Coordinates of C-alpha atoms in Angstrom, one line a residue:
X17 CA 12.6 -33.7 -3.9
X18 CA 9.8 -31.7 -5.6
X19 CA 9.5 -28.0 -4.8
X20 CA 7.3 -26.9 -2.0
X21 CA 3.8 -25.6 -3.0
X22 CA 1.2 -23.5 -1.2
X23 CA -2.5 -23.6 -2.1
X24 CA -5.0 -21.2 -0.5
X25 CA -8.6 -21.7 -1.7
X26 CA -10.6 -20.0 -2.7
X27 CA -8.0 -17.6 -4.1
X28 CA -10.8 -15.0 -4.2
X29 CA -13.8 -15.1 -2.0
X30 CA -16.0 -13.1 0.5
X31 CA -13.9 -11.6 3.3
X32 CA -16.1 -13.1 6.0
X33 CA -15.6 -16.7 4.8
X34 CA -12.9 -19.2 5.7
X35 CA -10.1 -20.1 3.3
X36 CA -8.3 -23.5 3.2
X37 CA -4.5 -23.3 3.4
X38 CA -2.3 -26.3 2.5
X39 CA 1.4 -26.7 2.0
X40 CA 2.9 -29.7 0.2
X41 CA 6.4 -30.7 -1.0
X42 CA 8.2 -30.1 2.3
X43 CA 10.6 -32.6 4.0
X44 CA 8.9 -34.7 6.7
X45 CA 8.9 -32.8 10.0
X46 CA 10.3 -29.7 8.4
X47 CA 9.9 -26.5 10.5
X48 CA 8.4 -23.6 8.5
X49 CA 7.1 -20.1 9.3
X50 CA 3.9 -19.0 7.5
X51 CA 3.5 -15.3 7.0
X52 CA 0.6 -13.1 5.8
X53 CA 1.3 -9.6 4.5
X54 CA -1.4 -7.1 3.4
X55 CA -1.6 -3.3 2.9
X56 CA -4.5 -1.0 3.7
X57 CA -5.9 1.7 1.3
X58 CA -3.2 4.1 2.5
X59 CA -0.3 1.7 1.9
X60 CA 0.3 0.9 5.6
X61 CA 1.7 -2.6 5.8
X62 CA 0.3 -5.3 8.1
X63 CA 1.7 -8.7 8.8
X64 CA 1.4 -11.9 10.9
X65 CA 3.3 -15.1 11.3
X66 CA 2.9 -18.6 12.8
X67 CA 5.3 -21.6 13.3
X68 CA 4.3 -25.0 11.8
X69 CA 6.0 -28.4 11.3
X70 CA 5.3 -30.6 8.2
X71 CA 3.8 -34.0 8.8
X72 CA 5.4 -37.3 7.8
X73 CA 4.4 -36.7 4.2
X74 CA 5.9 -33.2 4.1
X75 CA 2.5 -31.6 4.2
X76 CA 0.6 -29.1 6.2
X77 CA -3.1 -28.2 6.5
X78 CA -4.0 -25.2 8.6
X79 CA -7.5 -26.6 9.2
X80 CA -6.1 -29.5 11.2
X81 CA -2.5 -28.7 12.0
X82 CA -1.5 -26.6 15.0
X83 CA 0.7 -23.6 15.1
X84 CA 3.5 -23.9 17.8
X85 CA 4.4 -20.3 18.0
X86 CA 4.4 -16.9 16.4
X87 CA 1.3 -14.6 16.6
X88 CA -1.0 -17.5 17.7
X89 CA -0.9 -21.1 18.7
X90 CA -3.2 -24.1 18.1
X91 CA -5.4 -25.1 15.2
X92 CA -6.6 -21.8 13.7
X93 CA -7.5 -22.0 10.0
X94 CA -7.9 -18.2 9.8
X95 CA -5.2 -17.3 12.3
X96 CA -2.9 -15.6 9.8
X97 CA -5.8 -13.3 8.8
X98 CA -7.2 -12.2 12.2
X99 CA -3.7 -11.7 13.7
X100 CA -2.6 -9.2 11.0
X101 CA -1.1 -6.2 12.8
X102 CA 0.9 -3.1 11.7
X103 CA 4.4 -4.1 10.6
X104 CA 7.3 -3.0 12.7
X105 CA 8.1 0.1 10.6
X106 CA 4.5 1.4 10.7
X107 CA 2.7 3.5 13.2
X108 CA 1.2 1.2 15.8
X109 CA -2.5 1.0 16.9
X110 CA -3.9 1.1 13.4
X111 CA -6.9 -0.9 12.3
X112 CA -6.9 -2.9 9.0
X113 CA -10.4 -2.2 7.8
X114 CA -11.3 -1.4 4.2
X115 CA -12.2 2.2 3.4
X116 CA -13.6 1.2 0.0
X117 CA -15.7 -2.0 -0.6
X118 CA -15.1 -2.0 -4.3
X119 CA -11.5 -3.2 -4.3
X120 CA -10.5 -6.6 -2.7
X121 CA -8.1 -6.7 0.2
X122 CA -5.0 -8.6 -1.2
X123 CA -3.2 -10.8 1.2
X124 CA 0.1 -12.5 0.3
X125 CA 0.7 -15.7 2.2
X126 CA 4.4 -16.9 2.3
X127 CA 6.1 -20.1 3.5
X128 CA 9.6 -19.5 4.9
X129 CA 12.2 -22.0 5.9
X130 CA 12.7 -22.5 9.7
X131 CA 11.0 -20.7 12.6
X132 CA 11.5 -17.0 12.9
X133 CA 9.9 -15.0 15.7
X134 CA 7.4 -12.1 14.9
X135 CA 9.3 -9.0 13.8
X136 CA 12.5 -10.9 13.0
X137 CA 14.0 -11.4 9.5
X138 CA 12.3 -14.6 8.2
X139 CA 14.2 -17.4 6.4
X140 CA 14.2 -18.0 2.6
X141 CA 10.8 -18.2 0.9
X142 CA 10.0 -21.7 -0.3
X143 CA 6.4 -21.0 -1.6
X144 CA 3.9 -18.2 -1.8
X145 CA 0.3 -17.4 -3.0
X146 CA -2.0 -14.4 -3.1
X147 CA -5.5 -14.3 -1.7
X148 CA -8.2 -11.7 -2.5
X149 CA -10.7 -11.0 0.3
X150 CA -13.8 -9.5 -1.4
X151 CA -16.2 -7.1 0.3
X152 CA -18.7 -7.2 -2.6
X153 CA -20.0 -9.9 -5.0
X154 CA -21.2 -9.9 -8.6
X155 CA -24.6 -8.2 -8.8
X156 CA -24.3 -6.4 -5.5
X157 CA -25.2 -2.7 -6.1
X158 CA -23.9 0.2 -4.1
X159 CA -26.1 3.3 -4.2
X160 CA -24.8 6.6 -2.7
X161 CA -27.6 8.2 -0.7
X162 CA -28.8 11.8 -0.5
X163 CA -32.4 11.4 0.5
X164 CA -33.8 14.5 2.3
X165 CA -31.3 14.9 5.2
X166 CA -30.2 11.2 5.1
X167 CA -26.7 10.4 3.9
X168 CA -25.0 7.0 3.4
X169 CA -24.8 4.0 1.1
X170 CA -27.4 1.5 0.3
X171 CA -26.2 -2.0 -0.7
X172 CA -28.6 -4.2 -2.6
X173 CA -28.1 -7.9 -3.2
X174 CA -28.3 -9.3 -6.7
X175 CA -31.8 -10.3 -7.9
X176 CA -35.3 -8.8 -7.8
X177 CA -35.9 -9.1 -4.1
X178 CA -37.6 -8.0 -2.0
X179 CA -34.9 -8.3 0.6
X180 CA -34.9 -7.9 4.4
X181 CA -33.8 -4.3 5.1
X182 CA -31.1 -3.5 7.7
X183 CA -29.6 -0.1 8.9
X184 CA -26.0 -0.5 9.9
X185 CA -24.1 2.0 12.2
X186 CA -20.7 2.3 13.8
X187 CA -19.5 4.2 16.8
X188 CA -18.1 7.6 17.8
X189 CA -15.4 7.5 15.1
X190 CA -17.9 9.1 12.7
X191 CA -17.9 9.0 9.0
X192 CA -19.1 6.3 6.6
X193 CA -18.1 2.7 7.4
X194 CA -19.4 0.4 4.7
X195 CA -17.8 -3.0 4.9
X196 CA -20.3 -4.7 7.2
X197 CA -23.2 -3.4 5.1
X198 CA -21.6 -4.7 1.9
X199 CA -21.0 -8.1 3.5
X200 CA -24.7 -8.2 4.6
X201 CA -25.7 -7.5 1.0
X202 CA -23.7 -10.6 -0.1
X203 CA -25.8 -12.5 2.4
X204 CA -29.1 -11.3 1.0
X205 CA -29.9 -8.1 3.0
X206 CA -30.7 -4.7 1.7
X207 CA -28.2 -2.9 4.0
X208 CA -28.1 0.9 4.5
X209 CA -24.7 2.0 5.9
X210 CA -25.8 5.1 7.9
X211 CA -23.3 7.8 9.1
X212 CA -24.6 10.3 11.6
X213 CA -21.8 12.8 11.9
X214 CA -18.5 13.9 10.3
X215 CA -19.6 13.0 6.8
X216 CA -20.5 15.3 3.9
X217 CA -23.0 17.9 5.2
X218 CA -23.8 16.1 8.5
X219 CA -22.6 17.8 11.7
X220 CA -18.8 17.7 12.2
X221 CA -19.0 16.6 15.8
X222 CA -21.6 14.6 17.8
X223 CA -22.9 17.4 20.0
X224 CA -26.6 16.4 20.1
X225 CA -28.6 13.9 18.1
X226 CA -32.0 14.1 16.6
X227 CA -33.8 10.8 16.3
X228 CA -35.8 12.2 13.4
X229 CA -32.7 11.7 11.2
X230 CA -32.8 8.0 12.0
X231 CA -36.6 7.9 11.6
X232 CA -36.2 9.3 8.1
X233 CA -33.6 6.7 7.3
X234 CA -35.9 3.9 8.6
X235 CA -38.8 5.2 6.6
X236 CA -36.7 5.5 3.4
X237 CA -35.5 1.9 3.8
X238 CA -39.0 0.5 4.7
X239 CA -40.6 2.1 1.6
X240 CA -37.8 1.1 -0.8
X241 CA -39.3 -1.2 -3.5
X242 CA -36.5 -3.7 -3.0
X243 CA -37.1 -4.0 0.7
X244 CA -39.5 -6.5 2.3
X245 CA -41.8 -5.2 4.9
X246 CA -43.4 -4.5 7.1
X247 CA -40.5 -3.6 9.4
X248 CA -36.7 -3.1 9.1
X249 CA -33.8 -4.1 11.3
X250 CA -30.8 -2.2 12.7
X251 CA -27.3 -3.3 13.7
X252 CA -24.9 -1.0 15.6
X253 CA -21.6 -1.1 17.4
X254 CA -20.7 1.1 20.4
X255 CA -22.5 4.4 20.1
X256 CA -24.3 2.9 17.0
X257 CA -25.5 0.0 19.2
X258 CA -27.0 2.4 21.7
X259 CA -28.7 4.3 18.8
X260 CA -30.1 1.0 17.6
X261 CA -31.7 0.5 21.1
X262 CA -33.2 4.0 20.9
X263 CA -34.5 3.4 17.3
X264 CA -36.3 0.1 18.2
X265 CA -37.7 1.8 21.3
X266 CA -39.2 4.9 19.7
X267 CA -39.6 4.1 15.9
X268 CA -42.4 1.6 15.0
X269 CA -40.6 1.0 11.6
X270 CA -37.8 -0.8 13.5
X271 CA -38.7 -4.4 14.6
X272 CA -35.2 -6.0 15.3
X273 CA -32.1 -4.5 16.8
X274 CA -28.6 -6.0 17.1
X275 CA -26.6 -4.1 19.8
X276 CA -22.9 -4.9 19.7
X277 CA -21.0 -3.6 22.8
X278 CA -23.8 -1.0 23.4
X279 CA -24.9 0.9 26.5
X280 CA -28.5 0.7 27.8
X281 CA -28.5 4.4 28.5
X282 CA -28.0 7.3 26.2
X283 CA -24.4 8.5 26.3
X284 CA -22.3 11.7 25.5
X285 CA -24.7 13.6 23.3
X286 CA -28.3 14.5 24.2
X287 CA -30.9 12.6 22.1
X288 CA -33.9 14.6 21.0
X289 CA -37.2 13.2 19.5
X290 CA -40.1 15.6 19.2
X291 CA -40.6 17.1 22.7
X292 CA -38.6 14.3 24.4
X293 CA -34.9 14.6 25.4
X294 CA -32.7 11.8 26.8
X295 CA -29.7 13.4 28.3
X296 CA -26.3 11.7 27.7
X297 CA -24.2 10.1 30.3
X298 CA -20.9 12.0 30.5
X299 CA -17.3 10.8 30.5
X300 CA -15.2 11.9 33.4
X301 CA -11.7 12.3 32.1
X302 CA -10.3 12.2 35.7
X303 CA -11.2 8.5 35.8
X304 CA -9.0 7.7 32.7
X305 CA -5.8 5.8 33.5
X306 CA -2.7 5.9 31.2
X307 CA -0.2 3.1 31.1
X308 CA 3.6 3.6 31.0
X309 CA 3.4 3.0 27.2
X310 CA 0.9 5.9 26.8
X311 CA -2.2 3.7 26.3
X312 CA -5.4 5.2 27.6
X313 CA -7.8 3.0 29.6
X314 CA -11.3 4.7 29.7
X315 CA -13.1 1.7 31.2
X316 CA -14.1 3.6 34.4
X317 CA -14.7 6.9 32.8
X318 CA -18.4 6.8 31.8
X319 CA -21.0 7.9 34.4
X320 CA -22.7 5.0 36.2
X321 CA -26.1 4.4 34.6
X322 CA -27.2 2.8 37.9
X323 CA -26.8 6.0 39.8
X324 CA -30.4 7.4 40.4
X325 CA -29.1 10.8 39.3
X326 CA -28.6 9.3 35.8
X327 CA -32.1 7.7 35.5
X328 CA -33.2 10.2 32.9
X329 CA -30.5 8.9 30.5
X330 CA -31.9 5.3 30.5
X331 CA -33.4 4.2 27.2
X332 CA -36.9 2.9 28.0
X333 CA -36.4 -0.3 25.9
X334 CA -39.4 -2.0 27.5
X335 CA -41.6 0.1 25.1
X336 CA -40.1 -1.7 22.1
X337 CA -42.4 -4.2 20.4
X338 CA -39.6 -5.8 18.4
X339 CA -36.7 -8.1 19.3
X340 CA -33.2 -7.5 20.7
X341 CA -29.9 -9.3 20.1
X342 CA -27.3 -8.2 22.6
X343 CA -23.7 -9.0 21.7
X344 CA -20.9 -8.3 24.2
X345 CA -17.3 -9.1 24.8
X346 CA -16.7 -9.8 28.5
X347 CA -13.2 -8.2 28.2
X348 CA -14.5 -5.0 26.6
X349 CA -12.3 -2.1 28.1
X350 CA -14.0 0.8 26.3
X351 CA -16.9 0.6 28.7
X352 CA -18.9 -2.0 30.8
X353 CA -20.9 -3.5 28.0
X354 CA -21.5 -6.8 29.9
X355 CA -23.0 -4.8 32.8
X356 CA -25.1 -2.7 30.3
X357 CA -26.5 -5.8 28.7
X358 CA -27.4 -7.1 32.2
X359 CA -29.2 -3.9 33.0
X360 CA -31.1 -4.0 29.7
X361 CA -32.2 -7.6 30.3
X362 CA -33.2 -6.8 33.9
X363 CA -35.3 -3.9 32.7
X364 CA -37.1 -6.0 30.0
X365 CA -37.8 -8.8 32.5
X366 CA -39.2 -6.4 35.1
X367 CA -41.7 -5.4 32.4
X368 CA -42.6 -9.1 31.7
X369 CA -40.6 -9.2 28.4
X370 CA -38.5 -12.0 27.0
X371 CA -38.0 -10.4 23.5
X372 CA -34.2 -10.7 23.7
X373 CA -31.2 -13.0 23.2
X374 CA -27.7 -12.4 24.7
X375 CA -24.4 -13.5 23.2
X376 CA -21.7 -13.0 25.8
X377 CA -18.1 -13.9 24.8
X378 CA -15.3 -14.4 27.4
X379 CA -12.0 -12.9 26.3
X380 CA -13.5 -10.8 23.5
X381 CA -13.0 -7.0 23.4
X382 CA -15.1 -4.1 22.3
X383 CA -15.4 -4.1 18.6
X384 CA -16.8 -7.4 17.4
X385 CA -16.7 -7.2 13.6
X386 CA -17.4 -9.8 10.9
X387 CA -15.1 -12.9 10.9
X388 CA -11.4 -12.6 10.2
X389 CA -11.4 -8.8 10.7
X390 CA -7.9 -8.4 12.3
X391 CA -8.0 -8.1 16.1
X392 CA -6.9 -4.7 17.4
X393 CA -6.5 -4.6 21.2
X394 CA -5.4 -0.9 21.2
X395 CA -6.6 1.5 18.5
X396 CA -5.9 5.2 17.9
X397 CA -9.0 7.1 18.9
X398 CA -10.1 9.6 16.2
X399 CA -11.6 12.0 18.6
X400 CA -9.0 12.0 21.4
X401 CA -6.1 11.4 19.1
X402 CA -4.5 8.9 21.6
X403 CA -4.3 5.1 21.7
X404 CA -7.2 3.6 23.6
X405 CA -7.5 0.1 25.1
X406 CA -10.4 -1.8 23.5
X407 CA -9.6 -5.0 25.5
X408 CA -9.8 -8.7 24.5
X409 CA -7.4 -11.5 23.6
X410 CA -6.9 -12.2 19.9
X411 CA -7.9 -15.8 19.7
X412 CA -11.1 -15.5 21.9
X413 CA -12.0 -12.3 20.0
X414 CA -11.6 -14.0 16.6
X415 CA -13.8 -16.8 17.7
X416 CA -16.5 -14.4 19.0
X417 CA -16.4 -12.6 15.6
X418 CA -17.0 -15.8 13.7
X419 CA -19.7 -17.2 16.0
X420 CA -21.6 -14.0 16.4
X421 CA -21.7 -13.2 12.7
X422 CA -23.7 -16.4 12.0
X423 CA -26.0 -15.7 14.9
X424 CA -26.6 -12.1 13.8
X425 CA -27.6 -13.1 10.3
X426 CA -29.9 -15.8 11.7
X427 CA -31.5 -13.3 14.1
X428 CA -32.1 -10.8 11.3
X429 CA -33.5 -13.4 8.9
X430 CA -35.8 -14.7 11.6
X431 CA -37.4 -11.3 12.5
X432 CA -37.3 -9.6 9.1
X433 CA -38.1 -12.6 6.8

């Protein structure tokens, strides 16, 4: 019998695209465990596994054959990638996201004899292959930004342009998170990854926020010679989503906003713009519950935006001339993003507006990232220093990531050209 072989193609390709995984040279009906192993920039090891059975020809194709056990079941071509989680010897609750977009994420895929449960010692290796997941592409340029008060990284696609311009922001973890911007550049967007605290000379903590900072970023992007006008778009997750809603509401430069798991009111830090202040809804730590395993559930902790006492915090999105795409996971446990999207839509409709689309995903959690980003139900919170429940179920969340990514790019192309 010929030796088993494993082919994963492409062996190097964009991190948001599917790969095809095939095994040949097994015995008919042979049980095998497929494993994926990757390390993050700090050397922390992540792994996943799934149980398969070869067909009558001794072959396997992850695009059509189902996993019968391990970290996921069913036909999941990218299951080994989105189910990557910290290995047993590592600290739990860590996310596998690239800190640098220049280096590929290397994933080793292995085929082991027999079925071994997650965390157990797998059987002998019969075949293996390495895959490189790329966050950049030939010709994509990364320009570090120090423009007035604005900080960040601008990613420009290859070619002369001009390109649709998008500002990209994440949540209250702070710092500079670039991988989504870099992937957007691969897809033809001039993407500005915009930190707003805890980076270089920006404020260390998010005490109060001045919208003028975001206005300067929007004007910089709008005037850039490589950026198509007349307006720019913005995409944000969590606190970044809520800032995206404020930007499209108050800044005429912003004509399209993607809000992923956002709140329709301003939260935590007061938002200032000229003479105007939107106070922030507060978190009541008495409403946080802690599980026996020490995981914090903060779902009930944010003040209720429907309470008339909190009406001053509401973002008056009906003033926006542009278009909204609201993306929510129905099992978000960070806060009630499904409810907040409902409130936003109700407000727009009350003002006779239909300038929105809603993507609502059953079983998805809080942080809906580009496709195949490993699912992380509980993550260590940088501010609180404790594990916080983000919600979601891995397969449903992975499907939400894949579906929404295509829809987000369509929406931005439609409204930015």
